[in-house]
Amino acid sequence: MRKKILDCKRIVVKIGTSSLMLPDDSIDYQTIDRMAYVLTVLRKQGKEIVLVSSGAMGVGLNLLNLPQRPKTIPEQQAIASVGQSELMNLYSRFFSHYNQIVGQILMTRDIVEFPESRKNAENAFEQLLQMGIIPIVNENDAVSVEELDHQTKFGDNDRLSATVAEIISADLLIMLSDVDGFYDKNPMTNPDAALFHTLHKVTDKEMALAGGNGSKFGTGGMATKLTAAKHILSNNQQMVLTKAVDPTVLFEILEGKEIGTYFVNEDK
């Protein structure tokens, strides 16, 4: 039992692109619907919820019938623009089925780096949460070239979710991915891979186990998730990394059940 999670009220949920797309590169409407249902229930239970959602590129590629992510920055920006619009349209429609209003916040790195714009972002989140609205956050890929295929990233939405958690002083970040958690070796190729159930710190040793990038749609891999976890721990916050196959897993996580990998500072 993870007792510290039971008291968490303000929660950031991050879902990756690979969790929103099916193997045939089409959109996973069922996952979006279940996510809308679960987050609405949690909000009605008194939780304050922020959703950080990737997927603009994947949804854009699907909508434009493109087989792969283009190489040039202007093409990527155009696809992200189309995809972000459609993604928010989908979320708005599915959340409306459960009578839950959502709002969009698109962020770039300069918002966090400049104190005045950071304060404005804090105020926007606070007002939305006070009004019972669920903010849906993504990086503003249509104007930000630093994520995409450049090395100087804000970067990926894994780190963005940790930054959002910091900005709003969240109690917990739940990162939903295409893996069950963090393993000591790649579980896809090593049947004997062991899951880390709890980690109190992220060192060079853990980073070395993390490997490289994620799917063709997304920019994140396990390394970016560990970087996010390190950021969370440095702010004395908590994070759970687990699989997004069924968003109702959020209910179990918030009941303190030992699901996925739990990043938390040791009690002194």
Coordinates of C-alpha atoms in Angstrom, one line a residue:
M1 CA 0.0 0.0 0.0
R2 CA 1.4 3.4 -1.0
K3 CA -0.2 5.4 1.8
K4 CA 1.2 8.8 0.7
I5 CA -0.8 8.6 -2.5
L6 CA -4.1 8.4 -0.6
D7 CA -3.8 12.1 0.4
C8 CA -3.0 13.4 -3.2
K9 CA -5.6 15.9 -4.4
R10 CA -3.9 17.8 -7.2
I11 CA -2.9 15.4 -9.9
V12 CA -1.2 15.7 -13.3
V13 CA -1.9 12.8 -15.7
K14 CA 0.3 12.5 -18.8
I15 CA -0.6 10.2 -21.7
G16 CA 1.8 9.5 -24.6
T17 CA 1.2 9.5 -28.3
S18 CA 1.7 5.7 -28.6
S19 CA -1.1 5.2 -26.0
L20 CA -3.5 7.2 -28.2
M21 CA -2.8 5.4 -31.4
L22 CA -3.6 1.9 -32.5
P23 CA -1.0 -0.5 -34.1
D24 CA -2.5 0.4 -37.6
D25 CA -1.7 4.1 -36.9
S26 CA -5.4 5.0 -36.4
I27 CA -6.7 6.9 -33.4
D28 CA -7.6 4.9 -30.3
Y29 CA -11.1 6.4 -29.6
Q30 CA -11.8 3.9 -26.9
T31 CA -8.8 5.1 -24.8
I32 CA -9.7 8.7 -25.3
D33 CA -13.3 7.9 -24.1
R34 CA -12.1 6.0 -21.1
M35 CA -9.7 8.7 -20.2
A36 CA -12.5 11.3 -20.3
Y37 CA -14.7 9.1 -18.1
V38 CA -12.0 8.4 -15.5
L39 CA -10.8 11.9 -15.2
T40 CA -14.4 13.2 -14.9
V41 CA -15.1 10.8 -12.1
L42 CA -11.9 11.8 -10.3
R43 CA -12.8 15.4 -10.6
K44 CA -16.3 14.8 -9.2
Q45 CA -14.6 13.0 -6.3
G46 CA -12.9 16.2 -5.4
K47 CA -9.5 15.8 -7.2
E48 CA -8.0 18.6 -9.2
I49 CA -6.9 17.2 -12.5
V50 CA -4.6 18.4 -15.3
L51 CA -4.1 16.2 -18.4
V52 CA -0.9 16.6 -20.4
S53 CA -1.6 14.9 -23.7
S54 CA 0.7 14.2 -26.5
G55 CA -0.8 13.1 -29.8
A56 CA -0.8 16.1 -32.1
M57 CA 1.6 14.6 -34.5
G58 CA 0.0 11.2 -34.5
V59 CA -3.5 12.5 -35.0
G60 CA -2.3 14.9 -37.7
L61 CA -0.6 12.1 -39.6
N62 CA -3.7 10.1 -39.4
L63 CA -6.0 12.9 -40.5
L64 CA -3.8 13.8 -43.4
N65 CA -3.3 10.1 -44.4
L66 CA 0.5 10.4 -44.2
P67 CA 2.4 7.2 -43.7
Q68 CA 5.3 8.7 -41.7
R69 CA 6.6 11.8 -39.9
P70 CA 8.1 14.2 -42.4
K71 CA 11.7 15.5 -42.1
T72 CA 11.3 19.2 -42.5
I73 CA 10.4 21.5 -39.6
P74 CA 7.7 23.4 -41.5
E75 CA 6.0 20.2 -42.5
Q76 CA 6.1 18.9 -38.9
Q77 CA 4.7 22.2 -37.7
A78 CA 1.8 22.1 -40.2
I79 CA 0.9 18.5 -39.2
A80 CA 1.1 19.3 -35.5
S81 CA -1.2 22.3 -36.1
V82 CA -3.8 20.2 -37.8
G83 CA -3.4 17.4 -35.3
Q84 CA -3.6 19.6 -32.2
S85 CA -6.9 21.1 -33.4
E86 CA -8.4 17.6 -34.1
L87 CA -7.0 16.2 -30.8
M88 CA -8.8 18.9 -28.8
N89 CA -11.9 18.4 -30.8
L90 CA -11.9 14.8 -29.8
Y91 CA -11.2 15.5 -26.2
S92 CA -14.0 18.1 -26.1
R93 CA -16.5 15.7 -27.6
F94 CA -15.7 12.8 -25.4
F95 CA -15.5 14.8 -22.2
S96 CA -18.8 16.5 -23.0
H97 CA -20.5 13.0 -22.9
Y98 CA -19.7 13.1 -19.2
N99 CA -20.7 16.8 -18.8
Q100 CA -17.1 17.8 -18.1
I101 CA -15.7 21.0 -19.6
V102 CA -12.1 21.1 -20.7
G103 CA -9.7 23.9 -21.6
Q104 CA -6.6 24.0 -23.7
I105 CA -3.2 25.3 -22.6
L106 CA -0.3 25.2 -25.2
M107 CA 3.1 25.8 -23.7
T108 CA 6.6 26.7 -24.9
R109 CA 9.8 26.7 -22.9
D110 CA 10.0 30.5 -22.7
I111 CA 6.8 30.5 -20.7
V112 CA 8.5 28.6 -17.9
E113 CA 11.8 30.6 -18.1
F114 CA 10.4 34.1 -17.8
P115 CA 9.0 34.9 -14.4
E116 CA 6.1 37.0 -15.6
S117 CA 4.8 34.6 -18.2
R118 CA 5.3 31.7 -15.7
K119 CA 3.1 33.5 -13.2
N120 CA 0.5 34.1 -15.9
A121 CA 0.6 30.3 -16.6
E122 CA 0.1 29.6 -12.9
N123 CA -2.8 31.9 -12.7
A124 CA -4.4 30.3 -15.8
F125 CA -4.1 26.8 -14.3
E126 CA -5.4 28.0 -10.9
Q127 CA -8.5 29.7 -12.4
L128 CA -9.4 26.7 -14.6
L129 CA -9.1 24.3 -11.6
Q130 CA -11.1 26.6 -9.4
M131 CA -13.9 26.6 -12.0
G132 CA -13.9 22.8 -12.1
I133 CA -12.4 22.7 -15.6
I134 CA -9.8 20.1 -16.6
P135 CA -6.9 21.8 -18.4
I136 CA -5.5 19.8 -21.3
V137 CA -1.8 20.7 -21.9
N138 CA 0.5 20.1 -24.9
E139 CA 3.7 21.7 -26.2
N140 CA 2.9 24.3 -28.9
D141 CA 4.5 22.3 -31.7
A142 CA 3.2 24.6 -34.4
V143 CA 5.5 27.4 -33.3
S144 CA 8.1 25.7 -31.2
V145 CA 10.9 24.1 -33.2
E146 CA 12.8 22.9 -30.1
E147 CA 10.8 19.8 -29.5
L148 CA 10.3 18.1 -32.8
D149 CA 13.6 16.7 -34.2
H150 CA 16.1 19.1 -32.6
Q151 CA 18.5 18.2 -29.8
T152 CA 17.8 21.3 -27.7
K153 CA 14.5 20.1 -26.4
F154 CA 12.1 21.7 -23.9
G155 CA 11.5 19.0 -24.7
D156 CA 9.2 16.1 -24.9
N157 CA 5.9 15.9 -23.0
D158 CA 7.4 13.7 -20.3
R159 CA 9.5 16.6 -19.1
L160 CA 6.7 19.0 -19.8
S161 CA 4.4 17.1 -17.5
A162 CA 7.0 17.3 -14.7
T163 CA 7.2 21.1 -15.4
V164 CA 3.5 21.4 -15.2
A165 CA 3.5 19.5 -11.9
E166 CA 6.0 21.9 -10.6
I167 CA 4.1 25.0 -11.8
I168 CA 0.9 24.0 -10.2
S169 CA 2.5 22.4 -7.1
A170 CA 0.8 19.0 -7.9
D171 CA 0.9 16.3 -5.3
L172 CA 1.3 13.5 -7.9
L173 CA 2.3 13.0 -11.6
I174 CA 0.9 9.8 -13.1
M175 CA 2.6 9.0 -16.4
L176 CA 0.7 6.6 -18.6
S177 CA 2.9 5.0 -21.3
D178 CA 3.2 1.9 -23.4
V179 CA 5.2 0.1 -20.7
D180 CA 4.2 -1.3 -17.3
G181 CA 7.0 0.7 -15.5
F182 CA 10.7 0.9 -15.3
Y183 CA 12.6 -2.4 -15.6
D184 CA 16.2 -3.3 -15.0
K185 CA 16.4 -4.4 -18.7
N186 CA 14.2 -4.2 -21.8
P187 CA 11.2 -6.4 -21.1
M188 CA 10.5 -6.7 -24.8
T189 CA 13.7 -8.7 -25.4
N190 CA 14.4 -10.0 -21.9
P191 CA 11.7 -12.2 -20.4
D192 CA 13.5 -12.2 -17.0
A193 CA 13.4 -8.4 -16.8
A194 CA 12.5 -7.2 -13.3
L195 CA 10.2 -4.2 -12.6
F196 CA 11.4 -1.6 -10.1
H197 CA 8.3 -1.1 -7.9
T198 CA 9.7 1.9 -5.9
L199 CA 12.6 4.2 -6.6
H200 CA 13.8 6.9 -4.2
K201 CA 16.3 8.5 -6.6
V202 CA 17.4 8.5 -10.2
T203 CA 21.1 8.2 -10.7
D204 CA 23.4 7.6 -13.6
K205 CA 22.9 3.9 -13.1
E206 CA 19.2 4.1 -13.7
M207 CA 19.7 6.5 -16.7
A208 CA 22.1 4.0 -18.2
L209 CA 19.4 1.4 -18.1
A210 CA 16.9 3.7 -19.8
G211 CA 17.9 3.3 -23.5
G212 CA 16.8 5.5 -26.4
N213 CA 13.7 7.2 -28.0
G214 CA 10.2 6.0 -28.2
S215 CA 7.8 5.5 -31.1
K216 CA 7.8 7.0 -34.6
F217 CA 5.0 9.3 -33.5
G218 CA 6.5 10.5 -30.1
T219 CA 9.8 12.1 -29.1
G220 CA 10.0 10.4 -25.6
G221 CA 11.6 7.2 -24.5
M222 CA 12.4 5.8 -21.0
A223 CA 15.3 8.3 -20.6
T224 CA 12.9 11.2 -20.8
K225 CA 10.6 9.6 -18.2
L226 CA 13.4 9.1 -15.8
T227 CA 14.5 12.7 -16.4
A228 CA 10.9 13.7 -15.5
A229 CA 11.0 11.5 -12.4
K230 CA 14.3 13.1 -11.3
H231 CA 12.7 16.6 -11.7
I232 CA 9.7 15.4 -9.6
L233 CA 11.8 14.0 -6.8
S234 CA 13.9 17.2 -6.7
N235 CA 10.6 19.1 -5.9
N236 CA 9.6 16.5 -3.3
Q237 CA 6.7 15.4 -5.4
Q238 CA 5.6 11.9 -6.3
M239 CA 5.3 10.1 -9.7
V240 CA 3.9 6.8 -10.9
L241 CA 4.9 5.3 -14.3
T242 CA 2.6 2.6 -15.7
K243 CA 0.9 1.3 -18.8
A244 CA -2.1 3.2 -20.4
V245 CA -3.8 0.1 -21.8
D246 CA -6.8 0.9 -19.5
P247 CA -7.2 4.4 -18.0
T248 CA -9.3 2.9 -15.2
V249 CA -5.9 1.9 -13.7
L250 CA -5.9 5.5 -12.3
F251 CA -8.5 4.5 -9.8
E252 CA -6.3 1.7 -8.5
I253 CA -3.2 4.0 -8.4
L254 CA -5.1 6.6 -6.3
E255 CA -6.2 3.8 -3.9
G256 CA -2.6 3.2 -3.1
K257 CA -2.2 -0.1 -5.0
E258 CA 1.3 -1.1 -6.1
I259 CA 1.0 -0.5 -9.8
G260 CA 3.9 0.4 -12.1
T261 CA 7.0 2.1 -10.8
Y262 CA 6.6 4.6 -7.9
F263 CA 9.1 7.5 -7.6
V264 CA 9.0 9.0 -4.1
N265 CA 11.6 10.5 -1.7
E266 CA 12.4 8.4 1.3
D267 CA 10.7 9.5 4.5
K268 CA 13.3 11.1 6.8

